Tab-separated table of C-alpha atoms and ligand atoms in Angstrom:
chain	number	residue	atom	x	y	z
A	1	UNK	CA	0.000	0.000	0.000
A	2	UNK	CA	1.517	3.248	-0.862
A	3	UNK	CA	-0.595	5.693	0.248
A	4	UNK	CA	-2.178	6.089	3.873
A	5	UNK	CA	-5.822	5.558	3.848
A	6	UNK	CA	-7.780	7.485	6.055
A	7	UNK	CA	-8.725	6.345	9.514
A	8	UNK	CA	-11.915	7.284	11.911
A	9	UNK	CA	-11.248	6.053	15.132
A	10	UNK	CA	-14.728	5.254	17.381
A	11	UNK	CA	-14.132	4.235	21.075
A	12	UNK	CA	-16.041	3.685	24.181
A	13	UNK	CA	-17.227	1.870	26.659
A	14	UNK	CA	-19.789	-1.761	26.360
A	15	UNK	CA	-23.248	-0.370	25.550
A	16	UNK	CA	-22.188	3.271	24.012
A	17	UNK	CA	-23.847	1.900	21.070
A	18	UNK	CA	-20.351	2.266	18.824
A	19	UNK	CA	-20.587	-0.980	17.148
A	20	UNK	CA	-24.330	-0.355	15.025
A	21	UNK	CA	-22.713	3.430	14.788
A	22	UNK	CA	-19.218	2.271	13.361
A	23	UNK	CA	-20.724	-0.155	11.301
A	24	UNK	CA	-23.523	2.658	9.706
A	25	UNK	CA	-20.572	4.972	9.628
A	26	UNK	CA	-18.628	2.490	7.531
A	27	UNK	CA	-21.817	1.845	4.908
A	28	UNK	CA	-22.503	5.434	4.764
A	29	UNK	CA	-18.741	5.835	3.362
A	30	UNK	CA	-18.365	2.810	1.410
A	31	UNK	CA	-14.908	1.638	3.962
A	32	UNK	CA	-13.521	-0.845	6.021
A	33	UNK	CA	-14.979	-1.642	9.232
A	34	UNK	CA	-12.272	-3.204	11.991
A	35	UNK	CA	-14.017	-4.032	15.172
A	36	UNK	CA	-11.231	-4.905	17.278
A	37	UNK	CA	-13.841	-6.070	20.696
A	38	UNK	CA	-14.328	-9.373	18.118
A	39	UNK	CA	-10.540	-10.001	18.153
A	40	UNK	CA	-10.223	-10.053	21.776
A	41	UNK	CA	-13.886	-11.997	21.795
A	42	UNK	CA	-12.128	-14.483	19.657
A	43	UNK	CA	-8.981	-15.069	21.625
A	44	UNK	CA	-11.066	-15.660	24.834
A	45	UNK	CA	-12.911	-18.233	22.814
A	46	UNK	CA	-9.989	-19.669	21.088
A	47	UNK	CA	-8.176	-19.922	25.152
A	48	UNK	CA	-11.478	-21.711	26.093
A	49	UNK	CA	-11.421	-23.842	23.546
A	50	UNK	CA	-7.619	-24.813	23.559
A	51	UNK	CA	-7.905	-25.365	27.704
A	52	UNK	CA	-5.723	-21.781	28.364
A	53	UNK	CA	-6.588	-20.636	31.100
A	54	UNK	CA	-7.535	-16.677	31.131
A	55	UNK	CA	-4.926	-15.194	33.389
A	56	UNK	CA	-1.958	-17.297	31.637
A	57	UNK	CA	-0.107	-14.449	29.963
A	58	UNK	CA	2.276	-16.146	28.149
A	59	UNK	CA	0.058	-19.177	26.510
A	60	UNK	CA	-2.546	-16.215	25.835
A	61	UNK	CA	0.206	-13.898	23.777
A	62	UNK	CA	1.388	-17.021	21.894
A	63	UNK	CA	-2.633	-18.029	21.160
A	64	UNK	CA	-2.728	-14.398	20.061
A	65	UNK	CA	-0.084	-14.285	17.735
A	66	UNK	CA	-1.170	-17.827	15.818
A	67	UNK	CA	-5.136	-16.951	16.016
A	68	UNK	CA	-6.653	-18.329	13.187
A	69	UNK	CA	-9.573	-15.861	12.738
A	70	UNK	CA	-11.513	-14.140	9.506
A	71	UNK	CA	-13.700	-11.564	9.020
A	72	UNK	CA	-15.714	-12.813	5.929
A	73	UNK	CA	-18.016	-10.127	4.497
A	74	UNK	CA	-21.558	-10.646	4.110
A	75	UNK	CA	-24.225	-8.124	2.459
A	76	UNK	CA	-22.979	-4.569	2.494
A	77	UNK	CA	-23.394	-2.799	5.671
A	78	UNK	CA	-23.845	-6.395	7.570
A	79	UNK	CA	-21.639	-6.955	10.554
A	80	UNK	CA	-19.403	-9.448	8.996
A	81	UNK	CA	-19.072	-13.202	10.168
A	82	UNK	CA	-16.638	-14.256	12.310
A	83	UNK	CA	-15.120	-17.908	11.521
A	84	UNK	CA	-12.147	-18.954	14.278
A	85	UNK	CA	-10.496	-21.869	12.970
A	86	UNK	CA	-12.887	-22.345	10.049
A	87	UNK	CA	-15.670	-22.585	12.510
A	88	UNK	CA	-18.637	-19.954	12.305
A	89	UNK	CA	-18.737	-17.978	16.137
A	90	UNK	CA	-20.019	-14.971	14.882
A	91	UNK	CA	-22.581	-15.252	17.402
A	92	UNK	CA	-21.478	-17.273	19.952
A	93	UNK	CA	-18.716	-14.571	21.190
A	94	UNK	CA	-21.737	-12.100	21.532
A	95	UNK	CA	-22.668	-13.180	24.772
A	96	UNK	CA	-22.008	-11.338	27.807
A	97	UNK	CA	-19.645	-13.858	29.367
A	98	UNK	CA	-17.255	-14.232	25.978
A	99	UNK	CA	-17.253	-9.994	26.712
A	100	UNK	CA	-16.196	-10.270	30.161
A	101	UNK	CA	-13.365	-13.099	29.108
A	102	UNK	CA	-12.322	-11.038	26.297
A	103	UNK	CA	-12.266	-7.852	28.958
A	104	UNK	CA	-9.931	-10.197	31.182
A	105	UNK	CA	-7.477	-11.295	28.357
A	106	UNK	CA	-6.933	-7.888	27.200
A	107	UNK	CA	-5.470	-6.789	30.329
A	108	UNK	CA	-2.026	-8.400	28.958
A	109	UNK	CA	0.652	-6.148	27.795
A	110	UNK	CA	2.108	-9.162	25.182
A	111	UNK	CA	-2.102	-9.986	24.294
A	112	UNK	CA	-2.150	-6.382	22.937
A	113	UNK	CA	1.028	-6.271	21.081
A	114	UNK	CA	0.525	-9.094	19.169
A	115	UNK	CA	-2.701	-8.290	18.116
A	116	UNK	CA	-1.405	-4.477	17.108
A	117	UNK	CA	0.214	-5.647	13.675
A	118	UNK	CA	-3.028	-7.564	12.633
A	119	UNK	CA	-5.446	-4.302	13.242
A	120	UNK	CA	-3.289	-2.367	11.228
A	121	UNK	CA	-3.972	-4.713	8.154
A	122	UNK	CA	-7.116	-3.482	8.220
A	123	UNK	CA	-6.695	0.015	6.830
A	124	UNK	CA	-7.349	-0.147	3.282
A	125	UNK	CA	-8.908	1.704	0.666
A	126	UNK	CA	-10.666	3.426	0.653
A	127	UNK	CA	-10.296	3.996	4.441
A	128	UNK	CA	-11.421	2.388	8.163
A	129	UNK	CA	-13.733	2.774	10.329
A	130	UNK	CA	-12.051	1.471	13.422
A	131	UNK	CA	-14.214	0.466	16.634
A	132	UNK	CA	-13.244	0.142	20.492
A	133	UNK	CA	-10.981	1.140	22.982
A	134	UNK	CA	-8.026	2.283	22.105
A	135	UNK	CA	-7.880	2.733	18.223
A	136	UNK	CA	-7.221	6.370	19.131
A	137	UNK	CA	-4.732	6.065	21.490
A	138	UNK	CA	-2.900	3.356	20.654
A	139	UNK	CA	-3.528	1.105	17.396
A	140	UNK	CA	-4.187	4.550	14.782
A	141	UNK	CA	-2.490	7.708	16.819
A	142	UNK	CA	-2.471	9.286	13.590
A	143	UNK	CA	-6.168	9.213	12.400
A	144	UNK	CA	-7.399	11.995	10.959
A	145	UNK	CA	-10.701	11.835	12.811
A	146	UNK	CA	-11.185	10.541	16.561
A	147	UNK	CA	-14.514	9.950	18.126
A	148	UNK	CA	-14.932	8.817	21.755
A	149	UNK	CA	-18.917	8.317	22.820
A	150	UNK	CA	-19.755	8.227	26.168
A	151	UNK	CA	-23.736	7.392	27.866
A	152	UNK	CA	-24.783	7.147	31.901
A	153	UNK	CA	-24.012	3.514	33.252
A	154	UNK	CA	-27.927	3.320	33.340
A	155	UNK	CA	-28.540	3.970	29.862
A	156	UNK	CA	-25.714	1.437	28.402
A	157	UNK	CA	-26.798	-1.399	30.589
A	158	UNK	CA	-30.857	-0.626	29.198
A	159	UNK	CA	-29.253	-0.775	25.852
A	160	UNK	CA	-27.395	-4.217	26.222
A	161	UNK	CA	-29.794	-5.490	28.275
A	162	UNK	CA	-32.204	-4.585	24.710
A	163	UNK	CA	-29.496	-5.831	22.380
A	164	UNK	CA	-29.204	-9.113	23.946
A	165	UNK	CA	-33.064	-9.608	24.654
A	166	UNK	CA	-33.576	-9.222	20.549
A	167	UNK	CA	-31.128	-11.518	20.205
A	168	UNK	CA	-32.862	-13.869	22.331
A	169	UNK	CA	-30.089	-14.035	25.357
A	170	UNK	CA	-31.486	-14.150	28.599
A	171	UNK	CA	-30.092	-11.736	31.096
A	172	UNK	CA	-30.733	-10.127	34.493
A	173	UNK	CA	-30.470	-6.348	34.441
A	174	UNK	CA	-29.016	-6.137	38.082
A	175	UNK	CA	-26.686	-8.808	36.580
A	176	UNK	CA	-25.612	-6.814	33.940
A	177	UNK	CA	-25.174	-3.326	35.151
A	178	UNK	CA	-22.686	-5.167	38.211
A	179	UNK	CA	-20.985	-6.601	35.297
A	180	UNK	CA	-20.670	-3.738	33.068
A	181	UNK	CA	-19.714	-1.724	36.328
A	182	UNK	CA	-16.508	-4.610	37.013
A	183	UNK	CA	-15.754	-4.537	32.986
A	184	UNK	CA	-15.661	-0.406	32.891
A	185	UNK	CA	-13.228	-0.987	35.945
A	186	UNK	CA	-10.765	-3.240	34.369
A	187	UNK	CA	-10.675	-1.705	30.864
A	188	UNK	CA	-10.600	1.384	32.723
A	189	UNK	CA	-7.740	0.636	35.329
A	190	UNK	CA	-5.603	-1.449	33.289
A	191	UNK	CA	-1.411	-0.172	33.036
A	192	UNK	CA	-1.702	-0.765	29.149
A	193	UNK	CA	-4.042	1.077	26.590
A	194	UNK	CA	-6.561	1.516	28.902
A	195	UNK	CA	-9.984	2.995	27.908
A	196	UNK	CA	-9.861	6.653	27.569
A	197	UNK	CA	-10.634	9.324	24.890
A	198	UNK	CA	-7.163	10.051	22.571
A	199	UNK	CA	-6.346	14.152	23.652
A	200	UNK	CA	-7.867	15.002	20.621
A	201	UNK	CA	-10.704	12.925	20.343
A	202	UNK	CA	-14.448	14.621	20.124
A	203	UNK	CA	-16.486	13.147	22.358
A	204	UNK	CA	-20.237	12.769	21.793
A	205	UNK	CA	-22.786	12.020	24.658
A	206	UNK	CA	-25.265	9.955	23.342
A	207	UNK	CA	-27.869	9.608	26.292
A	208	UNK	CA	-30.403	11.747	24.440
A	209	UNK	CA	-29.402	11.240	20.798
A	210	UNK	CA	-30.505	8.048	18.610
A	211	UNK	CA	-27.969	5.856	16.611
A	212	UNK	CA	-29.197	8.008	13.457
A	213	UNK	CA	-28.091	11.228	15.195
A	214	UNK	CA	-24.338	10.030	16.569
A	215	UNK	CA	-24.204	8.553	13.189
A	216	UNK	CA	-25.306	12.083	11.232
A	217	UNK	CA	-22.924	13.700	14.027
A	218	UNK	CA	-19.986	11.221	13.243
A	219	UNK	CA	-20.068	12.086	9.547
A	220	UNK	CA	-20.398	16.043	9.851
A	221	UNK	CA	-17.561	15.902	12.393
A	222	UNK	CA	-15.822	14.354	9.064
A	223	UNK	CA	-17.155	16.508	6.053
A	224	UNK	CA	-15.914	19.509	8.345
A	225	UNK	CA	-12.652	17.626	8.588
A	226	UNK	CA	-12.277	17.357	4.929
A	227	UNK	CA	-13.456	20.860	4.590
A	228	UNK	CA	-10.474	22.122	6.262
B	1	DC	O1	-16.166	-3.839	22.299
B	1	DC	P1	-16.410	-5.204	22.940
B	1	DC	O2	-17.462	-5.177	24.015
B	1	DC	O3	-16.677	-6.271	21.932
B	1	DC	O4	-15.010	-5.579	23.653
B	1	DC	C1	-14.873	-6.708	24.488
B	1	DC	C2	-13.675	-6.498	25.421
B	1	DC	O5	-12.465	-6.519	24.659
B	1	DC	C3	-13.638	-5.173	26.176
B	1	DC	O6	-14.328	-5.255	27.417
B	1	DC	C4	-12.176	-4.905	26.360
B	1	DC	C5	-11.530	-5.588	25.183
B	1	DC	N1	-11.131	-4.641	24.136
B	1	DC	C6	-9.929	-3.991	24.291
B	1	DC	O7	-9.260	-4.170	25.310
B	1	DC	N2	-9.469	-3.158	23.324
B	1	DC	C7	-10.182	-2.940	22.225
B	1	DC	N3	-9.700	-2.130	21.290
B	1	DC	C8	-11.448	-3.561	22.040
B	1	DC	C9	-11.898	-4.402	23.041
């Protein structure tokens, strides 16, 4: 690739509502979509599967650096599927527990790194939309646009609870927010690439705004960008 393609950046916390808005951001411009959450989704699932246990550093980096994971595109705009090992788990990481495993794996300084080269593939033409935690700060420092949504604890547990009801996974909401509330903590309070807005990252509170709005928001904050 000779030329740098153009990178938005769209963190946050679990239930911010940035994967549907990365992924509408994405169709609306016709790029790439990375959603990095799946890759650490993955791993957990890949460490469950292959009997690693999720606090073993050293098996998890090496899992890490030999995952055998794609990203197959389906119709435009779709969330693509996930295969690990050939094996379809597109929805099967989804569940709350893969996102707490995949919260606890990422705490790991080597986990990160050898992920870092692999989310970089993904920006190609005509440009990424990158999604979760640290694409600003640490996996694109240089992309031309950073978002960073935050929502009230209250709000993002309603919305997963939602999310996962229409999916047809049972949850408690008490459950969930004291499980959000330990997963904010960890992503929040780990040494390495923790989750926090870039310096200059915009950040959009989307308590009273609907996915249409942070979306139209999102791609304003960019037409100005290219205006300038
Ligand atoms: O975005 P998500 O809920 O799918 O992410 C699942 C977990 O993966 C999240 O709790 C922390 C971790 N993660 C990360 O550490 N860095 C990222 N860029 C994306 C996700």
């Amino acid at each position: 690739m000779s030329q740098k393609q153009p990178v938005i950046t769209i963190d946050g916390a679990s239930g911010t509502g940035k994967g549907v808005v990365s992924q509408l951001v994405a169709k609306q411009l016709g790029w790439q979509l990375l959603d990095s959450g799946a890759l650490y989704r993955v791993l957990a699932l890949a460490a469950q599967k292959h009997g690693v246990a999720l606090d073993n550093e050293p098996s998890l980096a090496i899992l890490a650096e030999h995952l055998d994971v794609q990203f197959v595109a389906t119709e435009t705009g779709m969330p693509p599927e996930v295969l690990l090992e050939s094996e379809d788990v597109t929805d099967v990481i989804r569940t709350e527990k893969m996102g707490n495993a995949a919260s606890k794996v990422s705490v790991f300084p080597s986990v990160r790194q050898a992920l870092l080269s692999r989310q970089r593939t993904f920006q190609e033409p005509p440009g990424l939309v990158a999604d979760g935690r640290d694409m600003g700060t640490v996996v694109f420092p240089d992309a031309e646009l950073k978002i960073f949504l935050i929502a009230s604890p209250e709000e993002r547990a309603e919305r997963r609870y939602n999310q996962l009801k229409e999916k047809g996974i049972n949850v408690n909401l008490s459950d969930l927010i004291q499980e959000l509330y330990e997963r904010d903590k960890r992503d929040q309070e780990r040494p390495v690439a923790p989750l926090k807005p870039a310096d200059d990252a915009i950040c959009i509170d989307t308590d009273h705004l609907t996915i249409e709005e942070v979306v139209g928001a999102i791609l304003s904050e960019w037409r100005r960008y290219g205006a300038t």
